[in-house]
C-alpha cells in the first residue's frame, strides 16, 4: 500500500481549529484536530501534539510521547520541534519522576505499561542527539536554539569544548536579543574562554541579559558589583540585582542576598529577612545556603540559638556532600547537641568529612579510632589519619603523631621520628609541642639532655598560655635545673599554673601548703587548692578535703561536707574513702545512720584489700548489722585482715574462736 498525505489546505485548517480549541482550553477537541492533521504528516500538528504530551493537556503527561511527536516534526525541519527535542535530550528525563507516570505508577499493572505508554516513559540523556537537533534549529535562525547550541559547545556536551563555536552561536542569538546568549557571552569573557579575559565586556553582557530579567545574569552582575570586578564596587547595586534574581527564585542570589544583609547589618535588625532568604535557598537545594542557615541557627541570629533547626540543616548539607557540614554534624552527634548523642553516627560523619580532606575531622576520627569511641579501636588507622592531618599543617595532629611514634602505638616505635614531629610543630608555635619537646630535652630522651634548651621551650609554651609548661618550669626551678634551686620562683610558676586550672599544680600547692614544703604551713590555702582539684574529679583531693572537713583543719568542721566528698571519692573507687564513708554511715555522722549502705561501701573497700575494712566487715557479719549474721564469714574476713598484720583482727579472731569453743 502506498501512503499519502491529505491536501495541504485541509491539514492547515485542522491545525488552526486545534489552536483555537486549545486557546479556549478545549484540549480534547485540540487533540482530535491535531491528531487528524498529524496523520496527514503535518509537522505543526505533530509539534503541537508533542506540546500536549509535554504539558499534560487533555492527555496523560509523558515526555517520551512528547519526544516521539517532536521527532516526527523535527525530521520535517520544524525548528521549534527540533529545539524542544534537543532540550529533552540535553537534560534527559525519567518517566517515574514525571507527574503523569507517578500518578499511574502504583495503580497501573506493570503488564499494561507498554499499552499505556507505547513510546516508553524515559527520554535518554543523549549528547549527540541534543547537539544534532539544537544545531538544526539554530541553523534555521531560532535564537533560543542558537543560545542552547552555544551552551552545548561551551560545556563540551556531546562534542569537544569549542569556545569559539560557542561564541559564534551566542553572538547570533544575542543579535536577536536573546538573554541566555548574552549571559553565555558574559561567562566566556569573565573566564577567558576562547577570548581574552575582559571583565568590563563580561559585565556589559551580563547587564544586557539582566535588564531582560535573566536571573542568572542578574546574579552574575550582582557578584561583579559586590567585588568591584569589571564595574565599580557598589554594594547597593549588588543588593538590588541580587534582590531581582532572588524574587525569581534564584537560590544563588537568595543566598548571596542573605549574606549581604548579614554583613551590612551589624545590629542584626534585618536578620529575620536574611533568615527568610537563606531558608528559601536551602529549600531549593542550595547546599552552601543549607550550611549557612545551620550556622545561623547554631550561633543565634534573629533569635536565640536553635540547635534542633541547626542540626536539621547541617544534616541536609552533610547528606548533600558538604564537607564542613559533615564535620559539624559529627560534632553535634558527639556532644548530643540538637539531636541524641550517638558516637557511632559521630564517627561516621567525621570519617566522611575526613575523606574529603577536612583536617579537623581527620584529627577527630583519629582520636575515635585510637580510643575505640564509636568505632573499632584501631591505632594504625588513627596514626594514618593523624599523618594526613599533619600533612595539611595541623600541629595538633603532628603532636599526636609524635606521641604515637614515641610510644610505638599504631606505628613502629620510632622516637627520632616522634621528636622530629614535635620539633616541626614547635617551630610552628604549637605550645603542646614546645612543652613535649622541652620534656625530652629535660630528661635527655631521644635528644641529648639540655636544660637550657628545655627551659627556653617551656618558656615559649608558657607565654602562649600552656599551663603544663608552667608546671615544668616550676619543677626546673625547684630542682635547680634552671640555676640554683629557687623555691620562690617555682612557687610562682605553680601558682600561675594552678590559677589557670592545671590539676597537677593545684595538687602540688595543696600538699605544699598542708605540710609547709617551701612555704609557711597554711591549711586554709591547702583546703582551697584541694577543693579546686576535688571539683575537677581528683579522688585524692576529694578524700583529703573530706578528712579536713572531719577534723576542721583549714575549714570549719562540717561532717555533711565530709560525707559528700568521701562519697565522691568512694564512687570513683578510692578504698580509703569507701571505708571512711562506711564508718560515718554506721555512726550516723554527717548523715543518717544507714547500716545497709555502710555494708555496701565496707564490702567495696574490703574487696580491694584494705585491712581496716576487712576487720569492719567481719564485725558487721558477726553482729548481723546491715547483713545477716554469719560467724563463718566473719571469721573469714578476720583472717584476711590478720594475714595483713592487723593485730586487732587477730584478737577478734581469737575471741570468736574461744566463744565458739566455749
XYZ file of C-alpha atoms in Angstrom:
662
model
C 0.000 0.000 0.000
C 1.287 3.431 -0.918
C 0.824 6.007 1.837
C -0.229 9.547 1.095
C -0.821 12.805 2.920
C -4.044 14.758 2.760
C -4.469 18.036 0.954
C -2.415 20.901 2.475
C -5.344 23.255 3.000
C -7.243 20.537 4.895
C -4.270 19.949 7.184
C -3.736 23.647 7.828
C -7.391 24.151 8.614
C -7.273 21.308 11.135
C -4.172 22.829 12.765
C -5.896 26.206 13.089
C -9.038 24.640 14.522
C -6.823 22.810 17.021
C -5.119 26.068 18.039
C -8.483 27.748 18.543
C -9.719 24.835 20.652
C -6.525 24.845 22.732
C -6.845 28.568 23.331
C -10.280 28.038 24.869
C -8.865 25.105 26.899
C -10.831 22.517 24.930
C -7.925 20.100 24.896
C -9.981 17.129 23.721
C -11.013 18.982 20.570
C -7.448 20.201 20.026
C -6.180 16.620 20.352
C -8.683 15.377 17.778
C -7.882 18.114 15.251
C -4.125 17.781 15.594
C -4.236 14.000 15.549
C -6.129 14.145 12.268
C -3.645 16.628 10.775
C -0.673 14.647 12.130
C -1.961 11.546 10.391
C -1.575 13.565 7.213
C 2.078 14.335 8.037
C 1.581 17.957 9.148
C 4.717 18.980 11.057
C 2.961 21.751 13.013
C 0.284 19.315 14.151
C 2.962 16.828 15.218
C 4.725 19.579 17.133
C 1.508 20.672 18.847
C 0.787 17.078 19.840
C 4.244 16.957 21.388
C 3.391 20.049 23.424
C 0.134 18.463 24.606
C 2.001 15.451 25.972
C 4.731 17.624 27.467
C 2.153 19.757 29.298
C -0.415 17.037 30.046
C -3.213 18.947 28.289
C -6.035 16.509 27.565
C -3.634 13.550 27.768
C -1.516 11.825 30.378
C 1.672 13.855 30.667
C 4.579 11.851 29.285
C 7.738 13.405 27.875
C 8.603 10.220 25.975
C 5.375 10.642 23.977
C 6.209 14.325 23.533
C 9.657 13.356 22.176
C 8.016 10.886 19.773
C 5.936 13.622 18.136
C 8.737 16.201 18.285
C 10.993 13.769 16.409
C 8.478 13.295 13.576
C 8.096 17.067 13.221
C 11.842 17.658 13.599
C 12.613 15.310 10.733
C 10.397 17.520 8.549
C 12.518 20.553 9.526
C 10.204 22.054 12.153
C 12.537 24.370 14.072
C 10.507 24.563 17.301
C 10.230 20.766 17.404
C 13.960 20.422 16.780
C 14.666 22.851 19.627
C 12.333 21.094 22.082
C 13.729 17.698 21.155
C 17.260 18.974 21.678
C 16.291 20.277 25.124
C 14.805 16.932 26.144
C 17.958 15.056 25.171
C 20.125 17.752 26.782
C 18.582 17.115 30.191
C 17.202 13.601 29.870
C 14.097 12.569 31.804
C 12.893 9.600 33.808
C 9.232 8.807 33.437
C 8.803 7.572 37.025
C 9.735 11.086 38.194
C 7.249 12.904 35.941
C 3.805 13.773 37.195
C 1.956 11.617 34.669
C 3.814 8.382 35.252
C 3.983 8.949 39.003
C 0.173 9.038 39.169
C -0.078 5.730 37.334
C 2.912 4.027 38.877
C 1.056 2.406 41.730
C -2.304 1.943 40.028
C -1.444 0.545 36.612
C -0.349 -3.040 36.380
C 3.178 -3.416 35.035
C 1.972 -5.627 32.196
C -0.150 -2.708 30.955
C 2.782 -0.303 30.894
C 3.564 -0.851 27.233
C -0.092 -0.459 26.386
C -0.366 2.784 28.277
C 2.984 4.135 27.123
C 3.893 2.661 23.733
C 6.728 5.175 23.379
C 8.101 4.376 26.823
C 8.369 6.789 29.721
C 12.026 7.826 29.523
C 13.857 10.270 27.295
C 17.525 9.330 27.477
C 20.171 11.942 28.062
C 21.856 11.873 24.664
C 24.520 14.480 23.988
C 24.803 13.673 20.284
C 21.052 13.972 19.711
C 20.900 17.148 21.797
C 23.566 18.789 19.647
C 22.099 17.452 16.399
C 18.630 18.871 16.901
C 19.606 22.073 18.696
C 22.013 22.943 15.910
C 19.412 22.070 13.275
C 17.021 24.580 14.820
C 19.825 27.097 15.305
C 20.742 26.944 11.641
C 17.176 27.973 10.877
C 17.817 31.176 12.844
C 15.944 30.325 16.039
C 17.551 32.432 18.756
C 16.728 30.085 21.652
C 18.265 27.175 19.755
C 21.340 29.230 18.904
C 21.777 30.023 22.585
C 21.453 26.387 23.697
C 23.798 25.307 20.892
C 26.337 27.793 22.164
C 25.924 26.370 25.660
C 26.434 22.812 24.362
C 29.713 23.796 22.703
C 30.818 25.757 25.776
C 30.213 22.764 28.051
C 31.565 20.210 25.602
C 28.299 18.269 25.808
C 28.352 15.718 23.022
C 31.409 17.344 21.466
C 34.809 18.736 22.357
C 34.862 22.047 24.214
C 34.768 24.629 21.440
C 34.547 28.117 22.885
C 34.969 29.782 19.510
C 31.976 27.892 18.156
C 30.078 28.646 21.351
C 30.835 32.358 20.955
C 29.690 32.295 17.323
C 26.303 30.865 18.222
C 25.945 33.100 21.265
C 26.609 36.175 19.114
C 23.982 35.119 16.553
C 21.417 34.668 19.315
C 22.471 37.849 21.132
C 21.979 39.811 17.897
C 18.333 38.812 18.211
C 18.262 39.997 21.838
C 18.386 36.555 23.451
C 19.193 36.949 27.147
C 20.534 33.406 27.624
C 23.096 34.044 24.876
C 24.075 37.367 26.438
C 24.616 35.545 29.728
C 26.732 32.941 27.913
C 28.904 35.642 26.354
C 29.374 37.184 29.780
C 30.594 33.840 31.107
C 33.078 33.456 28.231
C 34.581 36.917 28.754
C 34.589 36.660 32.562
C 36.534 33.399 32.470
C 38.686 33.933 29.390
C 37.128 31.021 27.483
C 38.058 31.303 23.830
C 38.692 35.027 24.303
C 40.965 37.209 26.394
C 39.574 37.730 29.878
C 37.683 41.010 29.787
C 35.629 41.708 32.883
C 34.293 45.002 31.569
C 32.901 43.306 28.463
C 31.593 40.453 30.623
C 29.758 42.927 32.847
C 28.235 44.647 29.819
C 26.835 41.356 28.502
C 25.570 40.407 31.957
C 23.822 43.767 32.211
C 22.083 43.338 28.843
C 20.712 39.960 29.941
C 19.943 41.161 33.465
C 17.825 44.029 32.175
C 15.792 41.468 30.230
C 15.079 39.671 33.517
C 17.550 36.784 33.222
C 18.078 35.770 36.837
C 21.414 34.062 36.167
C 22.769 37.255 34.618
C 21.313 39.344 37.440
C 23.148 37.172 39.949
C 26.417 37.303 37.997
C 26.200 41.092 37.645
C 25.444 41.445 41.356
C 28.561 39.435 42.199
C 30.637 41.757 39.997
C 29.250 44.828 41.750
C 29.904 43.186 45.085
C 33.566 42.509 44.289
C 34.190 45.517 42.077
C 35.283 43.363 39.133
C 34.509 44.818 35.711
C 32.417 47.540 37.331
C 32.901 49.979 40.172
C 32.269 48.311 43.502
C 28.754 49.141 44.666
C 27.067 47.107 47.411
C 23.719 48.813 46.877
C 23.609 47.850 43.200
C 24.747 44.350 44.138
C 21.903 44.073 46.624
C 19.415 45.414 44.060
C 20.380 42.847 41.403
C 20.507 40.022 43.957
C 17.002 41.006 45.075
C 15.673 40.929 41.487
C 17.105 37.448 40.896
C 16.081 36.228 44.354
C 12.492 37.271 43.692
C 12.559 34.964 40.663
C 13.605 32.061 42.857
C 17.324 32.055 42.033
C 18.788 30.196 45.017
C 22.316 31.506 44.493
C 21.004 35.075 44.542
C 18.891 34.373 47.621
C 21.948 33.000 49.410
C 24.180 35.929 48.498
C 21.488 38.471 49.327
C 21.190 36.932 52.792
C 24.962 37.089 53.282
C 25.000 40.716 52.177
C 22.224 41.609 54.613
C 24.039 39.907 57.498
C 27.333 41.536 56.539
C 25.944 45.057 56.422
C 23.602 44.752 59.407
C 25.800 44.897 62.496
C 22.804 45.206 64.813
C 21.141 42.238 63.075
C 17.878 44.171 62.815
C 17.334 42.621 59.399
C 18.413 39.137 60.431
C 14.864 37.750 60.024
C 14.907 38.852 56.372
C 18.281 37.182 55.864
C 16.926 34.043 57.501
C 13.994 34.026 55.084
C 16.252 34.213 52.034
C 18.598 31.569 53.418
C 15.683 29.251 54.090
C 14.281 29.722 50.577
C 17.656 28.972 49.020
C 18.182 25.982 51.293
C 14.769 24.555 50.446
C 15.657 24.925 46.777
C 18.634 22.644 47.379
C 21.403 25.265 47.521
C 23.963 23.454 49.680
C 26.020 26.483 50.877
C 22.724 28.066 51.960
C 21.867 24.946 53.968
C 25.227 25.172 55.734
C 24.957 28.914 56.392
C 21.394 28.548 57.648
C 22.518 25.821 60.032
C 25.279 28.084 61.318
C 22.739 30.908 61.639
C 20.586 28.753 63.912
C 23.545 27.396 65.878
C 25.018 30.812 66.663
C 21.716 32.637 67.015
C 20.853 35.332 64.505
C 17.347 36.698 64.642
C 16.575 34.709 67.796
C 18.300 32.602 70.470
C 20.240 29.579 69.177
C 18.069 26.713 67.964
C 20.176 23.572 67.900
C 17.349 21.360 66.622
C 16.959 23.503 63.495
C 20.731 23.788 63.205
C 21.122 20.009 63.298
C 18.375 19.608 60.670
C 20.131 21.862 58.159
C 23.622 20.583 58.951
C 22.283 17.109 58.158
C 20.734 18.299 54.885
C 24.025 19.889 53.802
C 26.036 16.907 55.015
C 23.911 14.454 53.071
C 24.441 16.652 50.005
C 28.188 16.162 50.450
C 29.189 19.434 52.156
C 32.417 18.555 53.974
C 32.256 21.200 56.729
C 28.638 20.283 57.429
C 29.632 16.628 57.742
C 32.287 17.593 60.288
C 29.867 19.761 62.268
C 27.165 17.080 62.201
C 29.718 14.668 63.636
C 30.467 17.182 66.376
C 26.766 17.550 67.205
C 26.327 13.782 67.426
C 29.411 13.520 69.629
C 28.099 16.162 72.040
C 24.402 15.360 71.782
C 23.535 18.907 70.703
C 20.303 19.300 68.754
C 19.957 15.531 68.455
C 20.625 12.494 70.658
C 24.250 11.697 71.390
C 25.289 8.838 69.085
C 29.014 8.214 68.955
C 28.677 5.751 66.071
C 26.991 8.444 63.971
C 29.603 10.973 65.071
C 32.345 8.629 63.873
C 30.559 8.036 60.560
C 30.241 11.730 59.747
C 33.749 12.574 60.957
C 35.073 9.917 58.592
C 33.084 11.281 55.648
C 34.450 14.765 56.265
C 37.946 13.383 56.808
C 37.792 11.604 53.462
C 37.077 14.986 51.877
C 40.212 16.412 53.451
C 38.830 18.312 56.460
C 41.866 18.307 58.751
C 39.890 18.790 61.976
C 37.708 15.814 61.052
C 40.818 13.737 60.377
C 42.047 14.520 63.884
C 38.678 13.657 65.414
C 38.254 10.340 63.618
C 41.855 9.525 64.521
C 41.050 10.112 68.194
C 37.942 7.921 67.856
C 39.982 5.083 66.349
C 42.683 5.491 68.989
C 40.205 5.213 71.868
C 37.659 2.928 70.211
C 34.987 5.600 70.505
C 32.000 4.963 68.247
C 34.097 2.622 66.113
C 36.517 -0.257 66.481
C 39.750 0.636 68.230
C 42.468 0.769 65.592
C 45.655 2.703 66.469
C 47.062 2.084 62.984
C 44.092 3.859 61.386
C 44.423 6.601 63.967
C 48.061 7.104 63.021
C 47.161 7.274 59.338
C 44.521 9.942 59.887
C 46.879 11.928 62.119
C 49.521 11.722 59.383
C 47.100 13.076 56.777
C 46.069 15.977 59.010
C 49.703 16.662 59.897
C 50.456 16.807 56.186
C 47.962 19.673 55.975
C 49.929 21.566 58.595
C 47.680 20.885 61.596
C 50.030 20.991 64.562
C 47.613 19.117 66.839
C 47.923 16.132 64.511
C 51.718 16.461 64.436
C 51.825 16.299 68.243
C 49.528 13.267 68.437
C 51.535 11.510 65.724
C 54.733 12.329 67.588
C 53.467 10.693 70.778
C 52.406 7.597 68.813
C 55.922 7.283 67.398
C 57.397 7.760 70.874
C 55.181 5.010 72.326
C 55.029 2.733 69.285
C 51.236 2.623 69.376
C 49.755 2.092 65.916
C 53.136 2.670 64.285
C 56.652 1.356 64.661
C 58.277 2.747 67.772
C 60.487 5.464 66.324
C 61.499 8.051 68.941
C 63.599 10.111 66.485
C 60.542 10.426 64.220
C 58.475 11.431 67.243
C 60.999 14.085 68.203
C 61.066 15.334 64.609
C 57.283 15.779 64.551
C 57.431 17.622 67.882
C 60.167 19.860 66.511
C 58.125 20.601 63.382
C 55.050 21.524 65.415
C 57.138 23.508 67.917
C 58.659 25.529 65.081
C 55.106 26.401 64.030
C 54.434 27.709 67.541
C 52.390 24.864 68.995
C 52.738 25.162 72.795
C 51.982 21.488 73.495
C 54.749 20.515 71.068
C 57.125 23.011 72.674
C 56.359 21.602 76.099
C 56.657 17.982 74.894
C 59.977 18.687 73.200
C 61.142 20.531 76.305
C 60.382 17.427 78.372
C 62.563 15.313 76.043
C 65.469 17.758 76.473
C 64.969 17.891 80.240
C 65.037 14.093 80.524
C 67.665 13.509 77.856
C 65.335 11.162 75.990
C 65.929 10.766 72.213
C 67.909 14.009 72.298
C 70.925 14.997 74.373
C 69.941 16.366 77.762
C 69.924 20.164 77.603
C 68.235 22.020 80.446
C 68.840 25.408 78.831
C 67.022 24.286 75.677
C 64.249 22.740 77.782
C 63.894 25.969 79.771
C 63.592 28.018 76.561
C 60.941 25.696 75.104
C 58.921 25.648 78.334
C 59.020 29.447 78.463
C 57.763 29.722 74.876
C 54.897 27.386 75.675
C 54.110 29.178 78.941
C 53.988 32.551 77.173
C 51.376 31.052 74.873
C 49.271 30.163 77.917
C 50.057 26.448 78.101
C 49.717 25.687 81.808
C 51.590 22.348 81.712
C 54.709 24.275 80.705
C 54.328 26.435 83.823
C 54.369 23.278 85.938
C 57.544 22.094 84.180
C 59.171 25.485 84.785
C 58.244 25.104 88.441
C 59.954 21.699 88.537
C 63.139 23.019 86.868
C 63.439 25.887 89.346
C 62.591 23.702 92.332
C 65.193 21.083 91.351
C 67.931 23.574 90.474
C 67.994 22.828 86.738
C 67.482 26.496 85.873
C 70.378 27.659 88.042
C 70.427 27.426 91.825
C 67.304 25.915 93.379
C 64.716 28.690 93.606
C 61.640 27.633 95.635
C 60.100 31.089 95.345
C 60.267 31.070 91.544
C 58.963 27.501 91.479
C 56.047 28.533 93.678
C 55.180 31.421 91.341
C 55.033 29.073 88.370
C 52.941 26.530 90.289
C 50.517 29.265 91.357
C 50.162 30.581 87.809
C 49.503 27.064 86.536
C 47.046 26.322 89.343
C 45.203 29.594 88.717
C 44.927 28.537 85.062
C 43.212 25.350 86.225
C 46.090 22.874 85.972
C 45.237 19.930 88.210
C 48.808 18.815 88.996
C 49.735 22.356 90.035
C 46.682 22.579 92.285
C 47.635 19.316 93.971
C 51.246 20.433 94.415
C 50.162 23.687 96.037
C 47.640 21.903 98.237
C 50.184 19.436 99.662
C 52.953 22.039 99.947
C 50.661 24.324 101.935
C 49.393 21.442 104.069
C 52.901 20.297 105.060
C 54.777 23.576 104.740
C 57.008 22.451 101.891
C 58.808 25.527 100.568
C 56.107 27.783 102.037
C 54.815 28.515 105.524
C 52.230 25.929 106.525
C 48.764 27.240 105.599
C 45.934 24.754 105.991
C 43.300 27.213 104.714
C 45.236 27.650 101.468
C 45.695 23.882 101.318
C 41.941 23.354 101.659
C 41.298 25.927 98.925
C 43.534 24.118 96.420
C 42.266 20.674 97.476
C 38.727 21.894 96.759
C 39.674 23.140 93.277
C 41.301 19.800 92.467
C 38.396 17.902 94.040
C 35.898 19.789 91.904
C 37.819 18.560 88.862
C 37.205 14.981 89.989
C 40.605 14.203 91.556
C 39.938 11.372 94.030
C 42.975 12.071 96.205
C 41.915 15.691 96.630
C 38.320 14.652 97.326
C 39.476 12.264 100.065
C 41.807 14.787 101.685
C 39.171 17.520 101.603
C 36.738 15.152 103.335
C 39.354 14.458 106.027
C 39.828 18.200 106.557
C 36.064 18.711 106.932
C 36.030 15.887 109.503
C 38.862 17.394 111.556
C 38.119 21.076 110.937
C 41.653 21.625 109.681
C 41.801 24.602 107.291
C 37.995 24.722 107.116
C 35.083 24.959 109.502
C 34.304 21.430 110.669
C 31.368 20.125 108.641
C 30.560 16.424 108.699
C 27.914 16.753 105.992
C 30.564 18.144 103.617
C 32.911 15.365 104.697
C 30.323 12.730 103.793
C 29.726 14.424 100.427
C 33.395 14.379 99.444
C 34.003 10.857 100.805
C 31.087 9.731 98.643
C 32.549 11.397 95.531
C 35.886 9.661 96.066
C 34.223 6.354 97.000
C 32.210 6.352 93.792
C 35.493 6.641 91.891
C 36.824 3.560 93.646
C 39.021 5.047 96.388
C 39.092 2.299 99.046
C 40.006 4.618 101.925
C 37.090 6.901 101.094
C 34.808 3.851 100.832
C 35.855 2.677 104.282
C 35.566 6.130 105.929
C 32.158 6.658 104.334
C 31.042 3.295 105.695
C 32.162 4.257 109.199
C 30.282 7.572 109.057
C 27.163 5.796 107.820
C 27.412 3.284 110.668
C 27.789 6.061 113.241
C 25.292 8.427 111.634
C 27.937 11.156 111.417
C 27.085 13.876 108.872
C 24.303 11.697 107.532
C 21.527 9.405 108.716
C 22.651 6.102 110.115
C 22.405 3.509 107.328
C 23.887 0.087 108.070
C 22.839 -1.374 104.720
C 24.681 1.273 102.684
C 27.579 1.114 105.134
C 27.845 -2.622 104.463
C 27.944 -1.940 100.701
C 30.830 0.539 100.963
C 32.689 -1.506 103.535
C 32.460 -4.534 101.217
C 33.805 -2.454 98.321
C 36.840 -1.367 100.356
C 37.425 -4.870 101.743
C 37.344 -6.360 98.246
C 40.234 -4.006 97.432
C 42.279 -5.447 100.292
C 42.011 -2.701 102.920
C 42.653 -4.425 106.259
C 40.582 -1.951 108.292
C 37.605 -2.583 106.013
C 38.105 -6.341 106.254
C 38.055 -6.061 110.052
C 34.948 -3.868 109.974
C 33.218 -6.248 107.556
C 33.958 -9.109 109.933
C 32.326 -7.097 112.729
C 29.230 -6.483 110.596
C 28.802 -10.193 109.811
C 29.418 -11.062 113.469
C 26.792 -8.571 114.681
C 24.392 -9.116 111.767
C 24.355 -5.423 111.057
C 23.483 -4.418 107.506
C 23.670 -8.109 106.613
C 22.515 -11.406 108.039
C 24.616 -12.713 110.944
C 27.195 -15.240 109.730
C 30.073 -16.085 112.049
C 31.863 -18.211 109.450
C 32.039 -15.329 107.007
C 33.014 -13.001 109.858
C 35.896 -15.323 110.711
C 36.973 -15.416 107.056
C 37.215 -11.621 106.914
C 39.073 -11.501 110.250
C 41.544 -13.986 108.819
C 42.122 -11.808 105.754
C 42.815 -8.760 107.927
C 45.030 -10.825 110.268
C 47.089 -12.075 107.318
C 47.821 -8.419 106.530
C 49.220 -7.998 110.064
C 46.240 -6.275 111.610
C 46.676 -7.014 115.344
C 43.094 -6.228 116.307
C 41.869 -8.684 113.690
C 43.987 -11.397 115.307
C 42.419 -10.609 118.676
C 38.907 -10.618 117.174
C 39.557 -13.969 115.533
C 40.864 -15.480 118.782
C 37.867 -14.156 120.690
C 35.463 -15.558 118.141
C 37.079 -18.996 118.288
C 37.037 -19.008 122.115
C 33.335 -18.073 122.099
C 32.577 -20.867 119.653
C 34.664 -23.367 121.655
C 33.011 -22.430 124.981
